[in-house]
């Protein structure tokens, strides 16, 4: 994921909007709970209820359609 998209998703999360991401390495989908910009990390809640911390570089944005 690009930094600009990470920052946008963090802004959306801060505004109370659901933002969905995937972690291809672990094959998990999740909702962003918060962002830790100092470490480029997203705190997420997976679809099975676990809380994880993911580096945004390792994530894919599920809310964005490919053209």
CSV table of N, CA, C and O in Angstrom, one decimal:
chain,number,residue,atom,x,y,z
A,1,UNK,N,0.9,-1.2,0.0
A,1,UNK,CA,0.0,0.0,0.0
A,1,UNK,C,0.9,1.2,0.0
A,1,UNK,O,1.9,1.3,0.6
A,2,UNK,N,0.5,2.2,-0.7
A,2,UNK,CA,1.2,3.5,-0.7
A,2,UNK,C,1.0,4.3,0.5
A,2,UNK,O,-0.1,4.2,1.1
A,3,UNK,N,1.9,5.1,0.9
A,3,UNK,CA,1.8,5.9,2.1
A,3,UNK,C,0.6,6.9,2.0
A,3,UNK,O,-0.1,7.0,3.0
A,4,UNK,N,0.3,7.4,0.9
A,4,UNK,CA,-0.8,8.3,0.8
A,4,UNK,C,-2.1,7.6,1.1
A,4,UNK,O,-3.0,8.2,1.7
A,5,UNK,N,-2.2,6.4,0.7
A,5,UNK,CA,-3.5,5.6,0.9
A,5,UNK,C,-3.5,5.2,2.4
A,5,UNK,O,-4.6,5.3,3.0
A,6,UNK,N,-2.4,4.9,3.0
A,6,UNK,CA,-2.3,4.6,4.4
A,6,UNK,C,-2.8,5.8,5.2
A,6,UNK,O,-3.6,5.7,6.1
A,7,UNK,N,-2.3,7.0,4.9
A,7,UNK,CA,-2.7,8.2,5.6
A,7,UNK,C,-4.2,8.5,5.4
A,7,UNK,O,-4.9,8.9,6.4
A,8,UNK,N,-4.7,8.2,4.2
A,8,UNK,CA,-6.2,8.4,4.0
A,8,UNK,C,-7.0,7.5,4.9
A,8,UNK,O,-8.0,7.9,5.5
A,9,UNK,N,-6.6,6.2,4.9
A,9,UNK,CA,-7.3,5.2,5.7
A,9,UNK,C,-7.2,5.5,7.2
A,9,UNK,O,-8.2,5.4,7.9
A,10,UNK,N,-6.1,6.0,7.6
A,10,UNK,CA,-6.0,6.5,9.0
A,10,UNK,C,-6.9,7.6,9.3
A,10,UNK,O,-7.6,7.7,10.4
A,11,UNK,N,-7.0,8.6,8.4
A,11,UNK,CA,-7.9,9.7,8.5
A,11,UNK,C,-9.4,9.2,8.6
A,11,UNK,O,-10.2,9.7,9.4
A,12,UNK,N,-9.7,8.3,7.7
A,12,UNK,CA,-11.1,7.7,7.7
A,12,UNK,C,-11.4,7.0,9.0
A,12,UNK,O,-12.5,7.1,9.6
A,13,UNK,N,-10.4,6.3,9.5
A,13,UNK,CA,-10.6,5.5,10.8
A,13,UNK,C,-10.8,6.5,11.9
A,13,UNK,O,-11.7,6.3,12.8
A,14,UNK,N,-10.0,7.6,12.0
A,14,UNK,CA,-10.1,8.6,13.0
A,14,UNK,C,-11.5,9.3,13.0
A,14,UNK,O,-12.0,9.7,14.0
A,15,UNK,N,-12.1,9.4,11.8
A,15,UNK,CA,-13.4,10.0,11.6
A,15,UNK,C,-14.5,9.0,11.9
A,15,UNK,O,-15.7,9.4,11.8
A,16,UNK,N,-14.2,7.8,12.3
A,16,UNK,CA,-15.2,6.8,12.6
A,16,UNK,C,-15.7,6.0,11.5
A,16,UNK,O,-16.7,5.2,11.7
A,17,UNK,N,-15.1,6.0,10.4
A,17,UNK,CA,-15.5,5.2,9.2
A,17,UNK,C,-14.8,3.9,9.2
A,17,UNK,O,-13.6,3.8,9.6
A,18,UNK,N,-15.5,2.8,8.8
A,18,UNK,CA,-14.9,1.5,8.7
A,18,UNK,C,-13.9,1.5,7.5
A,18,UNK,O,-14.3,1.9,6.4
A,19,UNK,N,-12.7,1.0,7.7
A,19,UNK,CA,-11.8,0.9,6.6
A,19,UNK,C,-11.3,-0.6,6.6
A,19,UNK,O,-10.9,-1.1,7.7
A,20,UNK,N,-11.3,-1.2,5.5
A,20,UNK,CA,-11.0,-2.6,5.4
A,20,UNK,C,-9.7,-2.8,4.7
A,20,UNK,O,-9.4,-2.2,3.6
A,21,UNK,N,-8.9,-3.7,5.3
A,21,UNK,CA,-7.6,-4.0,4.7
A,21,UNK,C,-7.4,-5.5,4.7
A,21,UNK,O,-8.0,-6.3,5.5
A,22,UNK,N,-6.4,-6.0,3.9
A,22,UNK,CA,-6.0,-7.4,3.9
A,22,UNK,C,-4.5,-7.5,4.1
A,22,UNK,O,-3.8,-6.7,3.8
A,23,UNK,N,-4.1,-8.6,4.8
A,23,UNK,CA,-2.7,-8.9,5.0
A,23,UNK,C,-2.5,-10.2,4.2
A,23,UNK,O,-2.8,-11.3,4.6
A,24,UNK,N,-1.9,-10.1,2.9
A,24,UNK,CA,-1.8,-11.2,2.1
A,24,UNK,C,-0.9,-12.4,2.7
A,24,UNK,O,-1.2,-13.5,2.4
A,25,UNK,N,0.1,-12.0,3.4
A,25,UNK,CA,1.0,-13.1,4.0
A,25,UNK,C,0.2,-14.0,4.9
A,25,UNK,O,0.4,-15.2,4.9
A,26,UNK,N,-0.7,-13.4,5.7
A,26,UNK,CA,-1.4,-14.2,6.7
A,26,UNK,C,-2.8,-14.6,6.2
A,26,UNK,O,-3.6,-15.3,6.8
A,27,UNK,N,-3.2,-14.1,5.0
A,27,UNK,CA,-4.5,-14.3,4.4
A,27,UNK,C,-5.6,-13.9,5.3
A,27,UNK,O,-6.7,-14.6,5.4
A,28,UNK,N,-5.5,-12.8,6.0
A,28,UNK,CA,-6.5,-12.2,6.9
A,28,UNK,C,-7.0,-10.9,6.4
A,28,UNK,O,-6.3,-10.1,5.8
A,29,UNK,N,-8.3,-10.7,6.6
A,29,UNK,CA,-9.0,-9.4,6.3
A,29,UNK,C,-9.3,-8.8,7.7
A,29,UNK,O,-9.5,-9.5,8.6
A,30,UNK,N,-9.3,-7.5,7.7
A,30,UNK,CA,-9.6,-6.8,9.0
A,30,UNK,C,-10.1,-5.4,8.8
A,30,UNK,O,-10.0,-4.8,7.7
A,31,UNK,N,-10.6,-4.9,9.9
A,31,UNK,CA,-11.1,-3.5,10.0
A,31,UNK,C,-10.0,-2.7,10.7
A,31,UNK,O,-9.5,-3.2,11.8
A,32,UNK,N,-9.6,-1.6,10.2
A,32,UNK,CA,-8.6,-0.7,10.9
A,32,UNK,C,-9.2,-0.1,12.2
A,32,UNK,O,-10.3,0.5,12.1
A,33,UNK,N,-8.6,-0.3,13.3
A,33,UNK,CA,-9.0,0.2,14.6
A,33,UNK,C,-8.3,1.5,14.9
A,33,UNK,O,-9.0,2.5,15.4
A,34,UNK,N,-7.0,1.6,14.6
A,34,UNK,CA,-6.3,2.8,14.8
A,34,UNK,C,-5.0,2.7,14.0
A,34,UNK,O,-4.6,1.7,13.5
A,35,UNK,N,-4.3,3.8,14.0
A,35,UNK,CA,-3.0,3.9,13.3
A,35,UNK,C,-1.9,4.4,14.2
A,35,UNK,O,-2.2,5.3,15.0
A,36,UNK,N,-0.7,3.9,14.1
A,36,UNK,CA,0.4,4.4,14.9
A,36,UNK,C,1.4,4.9,13.8
A,36,UNK,O,2.2,4.1,13.3
A,37,UNK,N,1.3,6.2,13.5
A,37,UNK,CA,2.1,6.7,12.4
A,37,UNK,C,3.6,6.7,12.7
A,37,UNK,O,4.4,6.7,11.7
A,38,UNK,N,4.0,6.8,13.9
A,38,UNK,CA,5.4,6.8,14.3
A,38,UNK,C,6.1,5.5,13.8
A,38,UNK,O,7.2,5.5,13.4
A,39,UNK,N,5.3,4.4,13.8
A,39,UNK,CA,5.9,3.1,13.4
A,39,UNK,C,5.3,2.6,12.1
A,39,UNK,O,5.5,1.4,11.7
A,40,UNK,N,4.5,3.4,11.4
A,40,UNK,CA,3.8,3.0,10.1
A,40,UNK,C,3.0,1.7,10.3
A,40,UNK,O,2.9,0.8,9.5
A,41,UNK,N,2.3,1.7,11.5
A,41,UNK,CA,1.5,0.5,11.8
A,41,UNK,C,0.0,0.8,11.9
A,41,UNK,O,-0.4,1.9,12.3
A,42,UNK,N,-0.7,-0.2,11.5
A,42,UNK,CA,-2.2,-0.2,11.6
A,42,UNK,C,-2.6,-1.2,12.7
A,42,UNK,O,-2.1,-2.4,12.6
A,43,UNK,N,-3.4,-0.8,13.6
A,43,UNK,CA,-3.9,-1.8,14.6
A,43,UNK,C,-5.3,-2.2,14.0
A,43,UNK,O,-6.1,-1.3,13.7
A,44,UNK,N,-5.5,-3.5,13.8
A,44,UNK,CA,-6.7,-4.0,13.1
A,44,UNK,C,-7.4,-5.0,13.9
A,44,UNK,O,-6.8,-5.7,14.8
A,45,UNK,N,-8.7,-5.2,13.6
A,45,UNK,CA,-9.4,-6.3,14.2
A,45,UNK,C,-9.8,-7.2,13.1
A,45,UNK,O,-10.5,-6.8,12.1
A,46,UNK,N,-9.4,-8.5,13.1
A,46,UNK,CA,-9.6,-9.4,12.1
A,46,UNK,C,-11.1,-9.9,12.1
A,46,UNK,O,-11.8,-9.7,13.1
A,47,UNK,N,-11.5,-10.5,11.0
A,47,UNK,CA,-12.8,-11.0,10.9
A,47,UNK,C,-13.2,-12.1,11.9
A,47,UNK,O,-14.3,-12.3,12.3
A,48,UNK,N,-12.1,-12.8,12.5
A,48,UNK,CA,-12.4,-13.7,13.5
A,48,UNK,C,-12.2,-13.2,14.9
A,48,UNK,O,-12.1,-13.9,15.9
A,49,UNK,N,-12.0,-11.8,15.0
A,49,UNK,CA,-12.0,-11.2,16.3
A,49,UNK,C,-10.7,-10.9,16.9
A,49,UNK,O,-10.6,-10.4,18.0
A,50,UNK,N,-9.6,-11.2,16.3
A,50,UNK,CA,-8.3,-11.0,16.8
A,50,UNK,C,-7.8,-9.6,16.6
A,50,UNK,O,-8.2,-9.0,15.5
A,51,UNK,N,-7.0,-9.0,17.5
A,51,UNK,CA,-6.4,-7.7,17.3
A,51,UNK,C,-5.0,-8.0,16.8
A,51,UNK,O,-4.2,-8.8,17.4
A,52,UNK,N,-4.6,-7.3,15.8
A,52,UNK,CA,-3.2,-7.4,15.2
A,52,UNK,C,-2.6,-6.1,14.9
A,52,UNK,O,-3.4,-5.1,14.8
A,53,UNK,N,-1.3,-6.0,14.8
A,53,UNK,CA,-0.6,-4.8,14.4
A,53,UNK,C,0.1,-5.2,13.1
A,53,UNK,O,0.9,-6.1,13.1
A,54,UNK,N,-0.2,-4.4,12.0
A,54,UNK,CA,0.3,-4.7,10.7
A,54,UNK,C,1.0,-3.5,10.2
A,54,UNK,O,0.5,-2.3,10.3
A,55,UNK,N,2.2,-3.7,9.6
A,55,UNK,CA,2.9,-2.6,8.9
A,55,UNK,C,2.1,-2.3,7.6
A,55,UNK,O,1.7,-3.2,6.9
A,56,UNK,N,1.9,-1.0,7.4
A,56,UNK,CA,1.0,-0.7,6.2
A,56,UNK,C,1.6,-1.2,4.9
A,56,UNK,O,0.9,-1.4,3.9
A,57,UNK,N,2.9,-1.3,4.8
A,57,UNK,CA,3.6,-1.7,3.6
A,57,UNK,C,3.2,-3.1,3.2
A,57,UNK,O,3.2,-3.5,2.0
A,58,UNK,N,2.8,-3.9,4.2
A,58,UNK,CA,2.4,-5.3,4.0
A,58,UNK,C,0.9,-5.5,3.7
A,58,UNK,O,0.5,-6.7,3.6
A,59,UNK,N,0.1,-4.4,3.7
A,59,UNK,CA,-1.3,-4.6,3.6
A,59,UNK,C,-1.8,-4.1,2.2
A,59,UNK,O,-1.2,-3.4,1.5
A,60,UNK,N,-3.0,-4.6,1.9
A,60,UNK,CA,-3.8,-4.2,0.7
A,60,UNK,C,-5.1,-3.6,1.2
A,60,UNK,O,-5.7,-4.0,2.1
A,61,UNK,N,-5.4,-2.5,0.5
A,61,UNK,CA,-6.7,-1.8,0.8
A,61,UNK,C,-7.8,-2.6,0.1
A,61,UNK,O,-7.9,-2.7,-1.1
A,62,UNK,N,-8.8,-3.0,0.9
A,62,UNK,CA,-10.0,-3.7,0.4
A,62,UNK,C,-11.1,-2.8,-0.1
A,62,UNK,O,-12.0,-3.2,-0.7
A,63,UNK,N,-11.0,-1.6,0.3
A,63,UNK,CA,-12.1,-0.6,0.0
A,63,UNK,C,-11.9,0.0,-1.4
A,63,UNK,O,-12.7,0.8,-1.8
A,64,UNK,N,-10.8,-0.2,-2.0
A,64,UNK,CA,-10.5,0.4,-3.3
A,64,UNK,C,-10.7,-0.5,-4.4
A,64,UNK,O,-10.1,-1.6,-4.4
A,65,UNK,N,-11.4,-0.2,-5.4
A,65,UNK,CA,-11.6,-1.0,-6.6
A,65,UNK,C,-10.5,-0.8,-7.6
A,65,UNK,O,-10.0,0.3,-7.8
A,66,UNK,N,-10.1,-1.8,-8.2
A,66,UNK,CA,-9.1,-1.7,-9.3
A,66,UNK,C,-9.7,-1.3,-10.6
A,66,UNK,O,-10.9,-1.7,-10.8
A,67,UNK,N,-9.0,-0.6,-11.4
A,67,UNK,CA,-9.6,-0.1,-12.7
A,67,UNK,C,-9.0,-0.9,-13.8
A,67,UNK,O,-7.9,-1.4,-13.8
